[in-house]
Short mmCIF file of C-alpha atoms in Angstrom, two decimals:
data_model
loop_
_atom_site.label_atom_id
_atom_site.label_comp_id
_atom_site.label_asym_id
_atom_site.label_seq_id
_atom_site.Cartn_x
_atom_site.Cartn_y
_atom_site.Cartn_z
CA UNK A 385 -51.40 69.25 -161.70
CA UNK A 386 -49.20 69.52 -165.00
CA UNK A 387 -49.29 68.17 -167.73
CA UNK A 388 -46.44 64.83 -168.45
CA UNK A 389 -46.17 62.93 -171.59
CA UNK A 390 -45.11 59.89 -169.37
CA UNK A 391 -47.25 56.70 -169.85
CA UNK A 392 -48.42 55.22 -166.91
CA UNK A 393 -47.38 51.96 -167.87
CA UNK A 394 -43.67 52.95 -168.37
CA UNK A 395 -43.25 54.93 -164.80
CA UNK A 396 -41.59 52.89 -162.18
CA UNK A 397 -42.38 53.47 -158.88
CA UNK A 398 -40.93 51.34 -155.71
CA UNK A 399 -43.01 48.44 -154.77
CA UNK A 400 -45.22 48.55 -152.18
CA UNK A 401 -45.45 45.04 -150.76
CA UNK A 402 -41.45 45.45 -150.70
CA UNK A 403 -40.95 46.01 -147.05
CA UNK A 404 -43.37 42.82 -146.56
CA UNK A 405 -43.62 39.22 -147.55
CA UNK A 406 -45.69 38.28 -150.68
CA UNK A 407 -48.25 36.88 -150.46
CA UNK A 408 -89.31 51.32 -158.82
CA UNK A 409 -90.06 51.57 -161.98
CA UNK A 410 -92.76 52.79 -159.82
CA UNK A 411 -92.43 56.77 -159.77
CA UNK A 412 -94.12 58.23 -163.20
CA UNK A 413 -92.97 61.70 -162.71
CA UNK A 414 -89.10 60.76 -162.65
CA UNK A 415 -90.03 58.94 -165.42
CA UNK A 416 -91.64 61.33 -167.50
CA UNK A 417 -88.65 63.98 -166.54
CA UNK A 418 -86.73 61.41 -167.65
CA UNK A 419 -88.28 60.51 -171.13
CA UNK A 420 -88.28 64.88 -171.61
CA UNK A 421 -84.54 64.82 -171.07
CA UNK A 422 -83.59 61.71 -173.73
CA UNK A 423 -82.27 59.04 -171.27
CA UNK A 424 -83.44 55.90 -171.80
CA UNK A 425 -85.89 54.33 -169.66
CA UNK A 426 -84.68 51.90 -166.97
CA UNK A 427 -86.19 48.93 -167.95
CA UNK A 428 -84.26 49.32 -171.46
CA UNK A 429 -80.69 50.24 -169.85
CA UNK A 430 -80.81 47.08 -167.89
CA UNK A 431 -81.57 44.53 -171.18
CA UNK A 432 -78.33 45.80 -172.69
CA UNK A 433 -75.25 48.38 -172.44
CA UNK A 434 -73.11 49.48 -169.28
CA UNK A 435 -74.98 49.15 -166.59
CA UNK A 436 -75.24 52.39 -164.49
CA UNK A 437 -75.46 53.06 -160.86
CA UNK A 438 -75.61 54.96 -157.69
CA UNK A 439 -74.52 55.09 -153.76
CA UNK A 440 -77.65 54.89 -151.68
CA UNK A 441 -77.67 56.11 -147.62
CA UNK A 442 -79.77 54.97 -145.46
CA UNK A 443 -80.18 57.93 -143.48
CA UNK A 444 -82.11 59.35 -146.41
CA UNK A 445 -84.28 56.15 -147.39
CA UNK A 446 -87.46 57.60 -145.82
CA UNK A 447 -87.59 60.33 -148.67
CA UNK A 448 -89.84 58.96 -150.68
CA UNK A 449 -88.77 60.84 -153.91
CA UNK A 450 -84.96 60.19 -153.36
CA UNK A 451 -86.02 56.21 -152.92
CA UNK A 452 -88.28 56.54 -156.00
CA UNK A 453 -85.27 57.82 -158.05
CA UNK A 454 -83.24 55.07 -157.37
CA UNK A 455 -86.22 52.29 -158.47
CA UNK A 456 -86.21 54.55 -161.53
CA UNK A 457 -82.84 55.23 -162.57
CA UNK A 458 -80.83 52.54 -161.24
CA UNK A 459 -79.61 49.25 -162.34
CA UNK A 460 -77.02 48.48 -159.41
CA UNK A 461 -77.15 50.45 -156.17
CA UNK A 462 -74.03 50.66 -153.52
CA UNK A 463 -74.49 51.26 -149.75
CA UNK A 464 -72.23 54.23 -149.41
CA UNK A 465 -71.58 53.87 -146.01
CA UNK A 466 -73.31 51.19 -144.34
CA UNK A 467 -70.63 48.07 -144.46
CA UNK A 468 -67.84 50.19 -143.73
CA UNK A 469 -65.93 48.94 -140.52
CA UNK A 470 -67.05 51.10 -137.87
CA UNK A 471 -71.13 51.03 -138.73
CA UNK A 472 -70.32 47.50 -139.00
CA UNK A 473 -68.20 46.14 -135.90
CA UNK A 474 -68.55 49.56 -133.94
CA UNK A 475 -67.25 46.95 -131.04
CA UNK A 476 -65.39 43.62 -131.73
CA UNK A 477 -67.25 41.04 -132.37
CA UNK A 478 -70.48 43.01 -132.37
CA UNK A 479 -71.88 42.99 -136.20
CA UNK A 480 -74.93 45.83 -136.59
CA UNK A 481 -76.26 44.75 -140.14
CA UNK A 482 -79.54 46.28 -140.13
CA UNK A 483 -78.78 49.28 -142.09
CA UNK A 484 -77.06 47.40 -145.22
CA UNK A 485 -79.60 45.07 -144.78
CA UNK A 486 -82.11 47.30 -145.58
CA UNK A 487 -80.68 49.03 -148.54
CA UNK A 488 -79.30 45.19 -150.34
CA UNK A 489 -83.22 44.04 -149.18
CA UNK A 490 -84.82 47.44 -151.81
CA UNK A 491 -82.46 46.53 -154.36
CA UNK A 492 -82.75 42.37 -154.61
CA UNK A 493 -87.15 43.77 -154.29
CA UNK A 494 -86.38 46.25 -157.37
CA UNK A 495 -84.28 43.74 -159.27
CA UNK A 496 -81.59 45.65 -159.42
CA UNK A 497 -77.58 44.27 -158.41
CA UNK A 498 -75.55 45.04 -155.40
CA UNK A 499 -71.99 45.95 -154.48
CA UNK A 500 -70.25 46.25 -151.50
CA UNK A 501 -67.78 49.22 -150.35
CA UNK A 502 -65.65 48.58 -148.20
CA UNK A 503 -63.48 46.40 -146.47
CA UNK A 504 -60.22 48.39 -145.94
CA UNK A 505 -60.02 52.09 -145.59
CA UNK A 506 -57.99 54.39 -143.66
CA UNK A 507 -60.93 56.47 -142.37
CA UNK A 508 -63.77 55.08 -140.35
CA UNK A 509 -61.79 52.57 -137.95
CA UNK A 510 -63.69 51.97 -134.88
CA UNK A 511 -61.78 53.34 -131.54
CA UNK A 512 -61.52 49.25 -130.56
CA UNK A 513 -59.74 48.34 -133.77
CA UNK A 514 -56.84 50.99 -133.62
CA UNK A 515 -56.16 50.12 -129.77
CA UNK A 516 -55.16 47.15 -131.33
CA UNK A 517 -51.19 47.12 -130.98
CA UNK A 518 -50.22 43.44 -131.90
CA UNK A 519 -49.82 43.15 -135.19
CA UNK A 520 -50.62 39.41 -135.46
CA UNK A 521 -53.65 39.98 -133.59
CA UNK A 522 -54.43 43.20 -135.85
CA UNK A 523 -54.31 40.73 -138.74
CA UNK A 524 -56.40 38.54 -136.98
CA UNK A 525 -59.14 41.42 -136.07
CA UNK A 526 -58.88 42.41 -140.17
CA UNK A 527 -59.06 38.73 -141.16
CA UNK A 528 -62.19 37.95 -139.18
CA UNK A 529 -64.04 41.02 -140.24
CA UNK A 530 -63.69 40.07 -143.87
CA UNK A 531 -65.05 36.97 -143.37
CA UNK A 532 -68.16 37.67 -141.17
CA UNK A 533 -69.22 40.38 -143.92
CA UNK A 534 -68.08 38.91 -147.04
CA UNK A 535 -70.81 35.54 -145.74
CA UNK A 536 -73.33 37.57 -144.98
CA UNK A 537 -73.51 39.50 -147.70
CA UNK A 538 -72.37 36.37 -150.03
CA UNK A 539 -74.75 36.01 -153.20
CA UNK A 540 -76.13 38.87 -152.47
CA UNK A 541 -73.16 41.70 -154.21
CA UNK A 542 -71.53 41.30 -157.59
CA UNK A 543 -68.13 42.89 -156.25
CA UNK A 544 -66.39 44.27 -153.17
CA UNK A 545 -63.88 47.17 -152.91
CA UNK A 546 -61.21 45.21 -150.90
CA UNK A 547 -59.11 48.14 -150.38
CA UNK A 548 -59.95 51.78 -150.72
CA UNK A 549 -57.49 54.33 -151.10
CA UNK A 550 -54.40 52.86 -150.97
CA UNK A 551 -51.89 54.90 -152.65
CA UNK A 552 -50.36 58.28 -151.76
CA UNK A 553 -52.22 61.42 -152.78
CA UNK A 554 -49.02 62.72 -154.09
CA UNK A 555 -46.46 59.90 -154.15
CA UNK A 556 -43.43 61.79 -155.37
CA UNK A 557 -44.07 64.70 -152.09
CA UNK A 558 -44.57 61.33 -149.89
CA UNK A 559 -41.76 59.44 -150.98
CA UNK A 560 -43.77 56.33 -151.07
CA UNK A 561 -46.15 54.78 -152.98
CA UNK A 562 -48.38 54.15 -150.54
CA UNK A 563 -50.71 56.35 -148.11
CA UNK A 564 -49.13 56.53 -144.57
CA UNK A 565 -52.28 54.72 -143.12
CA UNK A 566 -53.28 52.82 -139.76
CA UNK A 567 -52.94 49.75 -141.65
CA UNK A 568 -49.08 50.83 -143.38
CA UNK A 569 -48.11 52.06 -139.83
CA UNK A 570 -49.56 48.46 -138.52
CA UNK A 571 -49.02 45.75 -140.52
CA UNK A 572 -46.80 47.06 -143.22
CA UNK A 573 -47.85 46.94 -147.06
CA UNK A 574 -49.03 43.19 -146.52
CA UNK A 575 -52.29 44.20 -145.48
CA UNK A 576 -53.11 44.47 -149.34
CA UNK A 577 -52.71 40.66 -150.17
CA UNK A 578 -54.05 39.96 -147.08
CA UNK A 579 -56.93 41.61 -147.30
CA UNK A 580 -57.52 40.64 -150.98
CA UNK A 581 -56.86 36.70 -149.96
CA UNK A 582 -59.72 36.90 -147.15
CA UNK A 583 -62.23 38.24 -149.35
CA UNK A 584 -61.66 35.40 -152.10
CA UNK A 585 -61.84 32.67 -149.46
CA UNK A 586 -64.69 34.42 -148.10
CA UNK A 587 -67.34 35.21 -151.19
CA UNK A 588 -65.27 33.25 -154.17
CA UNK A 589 -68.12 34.49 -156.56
CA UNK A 590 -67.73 38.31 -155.98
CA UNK A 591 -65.59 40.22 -158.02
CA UNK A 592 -62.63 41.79 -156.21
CA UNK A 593 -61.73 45.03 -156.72
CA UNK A 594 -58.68 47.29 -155.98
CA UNK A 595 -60.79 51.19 -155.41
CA UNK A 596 -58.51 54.56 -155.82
CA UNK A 597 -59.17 58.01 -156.81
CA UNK A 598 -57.22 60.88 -158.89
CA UNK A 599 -56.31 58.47 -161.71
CA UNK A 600 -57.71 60.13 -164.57
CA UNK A 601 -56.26 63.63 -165.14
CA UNK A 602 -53.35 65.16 -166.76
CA UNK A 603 -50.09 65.63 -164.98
CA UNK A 604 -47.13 63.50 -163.28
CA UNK A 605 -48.58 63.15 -159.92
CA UNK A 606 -52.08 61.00 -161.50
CA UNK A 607 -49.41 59.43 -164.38
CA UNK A 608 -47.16 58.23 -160.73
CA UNK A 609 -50.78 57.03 -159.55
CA UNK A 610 -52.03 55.02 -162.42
CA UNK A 611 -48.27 52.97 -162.27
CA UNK A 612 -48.62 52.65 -158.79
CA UNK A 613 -52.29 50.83 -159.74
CA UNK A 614 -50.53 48.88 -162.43
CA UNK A 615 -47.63 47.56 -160.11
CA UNK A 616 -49.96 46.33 -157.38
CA UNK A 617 -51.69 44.26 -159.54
CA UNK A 618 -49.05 43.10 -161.19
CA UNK A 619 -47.51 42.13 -157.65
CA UNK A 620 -50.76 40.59 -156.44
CA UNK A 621 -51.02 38.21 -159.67
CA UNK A 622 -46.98 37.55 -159.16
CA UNK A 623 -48.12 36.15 -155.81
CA UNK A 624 -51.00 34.55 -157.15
CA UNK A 625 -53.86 36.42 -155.65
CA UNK A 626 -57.07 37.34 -157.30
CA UNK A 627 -57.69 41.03 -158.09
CA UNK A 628 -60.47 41.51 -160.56
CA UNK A 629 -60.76 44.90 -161.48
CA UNK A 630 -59.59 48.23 -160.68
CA UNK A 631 -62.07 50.65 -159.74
CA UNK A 632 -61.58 54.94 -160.42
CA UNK A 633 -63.78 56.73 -158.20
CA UNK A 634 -64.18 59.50 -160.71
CA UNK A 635 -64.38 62.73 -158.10
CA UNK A 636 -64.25 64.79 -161.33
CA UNK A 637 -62.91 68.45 -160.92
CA UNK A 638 -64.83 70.74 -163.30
CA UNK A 639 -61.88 73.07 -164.36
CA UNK A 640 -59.43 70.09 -164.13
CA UNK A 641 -58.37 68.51 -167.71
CA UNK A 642 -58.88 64.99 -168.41
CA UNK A 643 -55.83 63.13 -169.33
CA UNK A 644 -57.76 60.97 -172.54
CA UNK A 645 -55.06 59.28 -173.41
CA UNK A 646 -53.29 58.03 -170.33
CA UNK A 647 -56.42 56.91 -169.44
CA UNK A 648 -57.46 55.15 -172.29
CA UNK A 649 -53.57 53.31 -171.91
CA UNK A 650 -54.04 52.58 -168.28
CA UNK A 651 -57.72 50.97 -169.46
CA UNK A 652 -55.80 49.06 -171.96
CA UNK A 653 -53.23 47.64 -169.42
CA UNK A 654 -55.26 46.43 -167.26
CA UNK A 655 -57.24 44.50 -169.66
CA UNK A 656 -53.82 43.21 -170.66
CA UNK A 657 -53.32 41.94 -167.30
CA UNK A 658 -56.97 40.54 -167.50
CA UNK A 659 -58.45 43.09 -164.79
CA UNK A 660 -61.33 44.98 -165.47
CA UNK A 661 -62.34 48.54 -164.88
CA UNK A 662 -65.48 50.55 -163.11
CA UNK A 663 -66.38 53.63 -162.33
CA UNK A 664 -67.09 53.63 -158.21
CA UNK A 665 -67.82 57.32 -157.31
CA UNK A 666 -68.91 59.58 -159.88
CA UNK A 667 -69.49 63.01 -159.06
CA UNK A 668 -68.47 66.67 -160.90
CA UNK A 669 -66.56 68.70 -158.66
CA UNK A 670 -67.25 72.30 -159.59
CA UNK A 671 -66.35 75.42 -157.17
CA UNK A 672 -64.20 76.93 -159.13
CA UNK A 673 -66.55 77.24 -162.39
CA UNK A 674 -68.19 80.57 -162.75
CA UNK A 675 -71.33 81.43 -163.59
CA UNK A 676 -75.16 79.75 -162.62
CA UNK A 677 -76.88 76.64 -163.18
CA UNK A 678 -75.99 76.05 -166.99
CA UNK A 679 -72.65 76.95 -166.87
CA UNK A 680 -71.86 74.73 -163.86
CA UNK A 681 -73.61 72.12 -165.78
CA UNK A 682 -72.06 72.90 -169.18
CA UNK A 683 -68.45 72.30 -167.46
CA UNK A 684 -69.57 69.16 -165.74
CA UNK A 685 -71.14 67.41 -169.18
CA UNK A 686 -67.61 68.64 -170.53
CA UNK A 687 -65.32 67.19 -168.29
CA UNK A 688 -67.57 64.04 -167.63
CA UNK A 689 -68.16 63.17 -171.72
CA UNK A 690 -63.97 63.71 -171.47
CA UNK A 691 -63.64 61.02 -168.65
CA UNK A 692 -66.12 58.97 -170.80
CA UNK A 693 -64.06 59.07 -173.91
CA UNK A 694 -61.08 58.08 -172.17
CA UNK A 695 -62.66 54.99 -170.39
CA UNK A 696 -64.18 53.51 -173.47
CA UNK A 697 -61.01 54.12 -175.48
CA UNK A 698 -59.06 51.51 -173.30
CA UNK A 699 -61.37 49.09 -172.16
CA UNK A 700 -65.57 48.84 -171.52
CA UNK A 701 -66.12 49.68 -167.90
CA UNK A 702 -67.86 47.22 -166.09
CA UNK A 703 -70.44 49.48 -164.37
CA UNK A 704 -70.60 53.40 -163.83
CA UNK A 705 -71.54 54.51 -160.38
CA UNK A 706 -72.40 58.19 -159.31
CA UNK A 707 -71.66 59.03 -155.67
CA UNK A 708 -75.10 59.76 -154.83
CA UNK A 709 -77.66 60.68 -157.42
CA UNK A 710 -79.36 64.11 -156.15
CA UNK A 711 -77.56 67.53 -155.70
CA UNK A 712 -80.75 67.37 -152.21
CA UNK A 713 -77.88 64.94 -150.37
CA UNK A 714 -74.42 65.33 -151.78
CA UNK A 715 -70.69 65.75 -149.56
CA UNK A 716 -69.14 68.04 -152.11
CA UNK A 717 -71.61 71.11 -150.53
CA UNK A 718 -70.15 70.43 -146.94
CA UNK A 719 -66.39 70.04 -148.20
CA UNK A 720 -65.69 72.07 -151.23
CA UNK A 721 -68.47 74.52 -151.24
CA UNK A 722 -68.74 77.59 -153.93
CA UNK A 723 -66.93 80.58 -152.82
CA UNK A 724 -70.13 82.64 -154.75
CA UNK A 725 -72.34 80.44 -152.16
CA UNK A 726 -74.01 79.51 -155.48
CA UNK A 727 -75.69 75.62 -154.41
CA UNK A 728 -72.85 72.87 -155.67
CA UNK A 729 -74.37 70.63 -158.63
CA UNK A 730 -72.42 67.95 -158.40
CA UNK A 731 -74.93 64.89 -159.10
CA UNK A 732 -76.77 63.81 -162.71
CA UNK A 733 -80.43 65.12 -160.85
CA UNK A 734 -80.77 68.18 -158.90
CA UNK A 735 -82.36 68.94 -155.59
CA UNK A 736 -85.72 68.88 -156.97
CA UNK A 737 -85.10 65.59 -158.42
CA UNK A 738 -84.96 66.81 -162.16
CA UNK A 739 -81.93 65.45 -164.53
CA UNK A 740 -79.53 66.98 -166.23
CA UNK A 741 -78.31 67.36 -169.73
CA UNK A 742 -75.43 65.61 -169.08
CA UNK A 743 -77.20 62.61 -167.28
CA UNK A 744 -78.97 62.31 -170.70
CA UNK A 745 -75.78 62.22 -172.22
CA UNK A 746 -74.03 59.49 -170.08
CA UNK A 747 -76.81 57.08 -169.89
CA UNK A 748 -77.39 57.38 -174.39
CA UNK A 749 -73.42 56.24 -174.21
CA UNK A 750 -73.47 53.41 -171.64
CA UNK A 751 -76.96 52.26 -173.21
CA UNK A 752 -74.77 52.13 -176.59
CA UNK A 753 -71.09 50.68 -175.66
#
């Protein structure tokens, strides 16, 4: 990951549709802990600024503190995993909605908004899906999915991620700019406009959104992986098919520099295209920062006040979404975990469900943008 003075907006990679056709207020002590730290309350947050956000599981719903937090903190929560394809059609034609149910059901009771991740992906396919070897029926299969969960969920999510994690990690090693996925190997790069024109027929009123990660650091690898952002819209609005916004998960690496500037420019082009911006996943990333509790959290207010600064210089996010919102339940520990064996602290609260410095810090700037 080096560092390239190349704009985003003036690399040109190949296109990828071009082998295809076009187209609870109600827990005192977070509350209190919350008030000692400096963030705003709630309540407050949600009359005016960004709003702010977090991915909820339902596996861990029974915790009462972890469900208490999110009543708390939370103006929009996200199922994390529970409308992804396999939870939801583990077997065609056999929906399972219980689980989303129950998270959209505690946040429409709390007041708070909704969002949906996700409707294309290339991980969790159920078995059924990629036995599928026709491609028109493949379509058909991804068509009809779409449509079953985009009604049922309809009025009840402000936006979708249509397509998740699209582009090559490393487009220049892959010589495409696309991720060799079931759906690339399948249908070919058409499954983006198709996917995006069965959500708008499906939930018109739900913003549509276009979800990546890695586009907000310094070097040519992210600057190839913002243009490759920046041409698929373009390409879906040449074809005249909605795409709202763009969404940057935000996996931030602690010892990884934020590219300010590029970001800030590939903010600004997409609000010259008319496409917003959000923040989907939000998390600090930090196994390779020595040191205990305060440094690991001194690095992550760094590198997340960095990523803040460059979002707000191009255009103001949407929402801000953390992946999660206690270090108690967090992915980063299983995948990337300290070589010092140190706990990772990758969320704004910690395991005992106190916040951070840095959560202070990002709810006082999304409470003032």
């Amino acid at each position: 990951m080096t560092n390239d003075e190349s704009s985003a907006s003036r690399a040109a990679p190949r296109s990828p549709f071009h082998t295809g056709p076009s187209l609870t207020r109600r827990s005192l002590l977070a509350g209190a802990a919350a008030l000692a730290a400096g963030i705003p309350a709630a309540a407050s947050a949600r009359a005016s600024g960004i709003p702010f956000g977090a991915a909820i599981q339902n596996e861990y719903f029974d915790d009462l503190g972890y469900r208490q937090l999110f009543t708390s903190e939370c103006d929009l929560v996200m199922p994390m995993n529970e409308l992804k394809f396999a939870l939801v059609q583990p077997e065609r034609g056999q929906f399972d909605f219980s689980r989303a149910d129950r998270l959209l059901a505690f946040a429409q009771a709390n007041g708070q908004s909704a969002r949906g991740t996700t409707f294309v992906w290339w991980s969790t396919n159920p078995p059924w899906l990629e036995a599928i070897e026709d491609p028109v029926d493949l379509e058909r299969a991804l068509v009809e999915h779409i449509e079953r969960v985009a009604d049922h969920c309809k009025g009840r999510l402000t936006s979708w991620d249509v397509v998740n994690e699209v582009i090559a990690h490393d487009p220049q090693e892959h010589r495409g700019p696309l991720r060799d996925t079931f759906w690339l190997r399948h249908l070919g790069p058409r499954h983006i406009p198709v996917a995006f024109q069965a959500a708008a027929r499906a939930d018109p009123a739900a913003r549509l959104v276009l979800n990546d990660y890695d586009l907000e650091f310094r070097g040519p690898r992210f600057d190839q992986r913002r243009a490759i952002v920046l041409s698929i819209v373009r390409q879906l609005q040449k074809a005249d098919i909605r795409i709202d916004a763009v969404g940057i998960q935000g996996h931030l690496y602690a010892h990884q520099e934020i590219d300010v500037e590029a970001l800030a420019r590939f903010g600004a082009d997409l609000k010259a295209l008319g496409v917003g911006l959000l923040v989907t996943e939000l998390d600090v990333i930090d196994f390779q920062v020595r040191g205990g509790p305060a440094e690991i959290d001194a690095a992550a207010a760094k590198v997340v006040g960095d990523f803040l600064d460059g979002l707000m210089g191009g255009q103001r996010p949407e929402t801000v979404i953390t992946w999660g919102l206690t270090d108690r339940y967090n992915w980063v520990e299983d995948v990337m975990p300290r070589g010092d064996g140190a706990p990772c602290r990758p969320l704004p609260f910690d395991a005992d469900l106190q916040p951070k410095e840095w959560y202070g810090m990002l709810r006082r700037r999304l409470s003032q943008a």
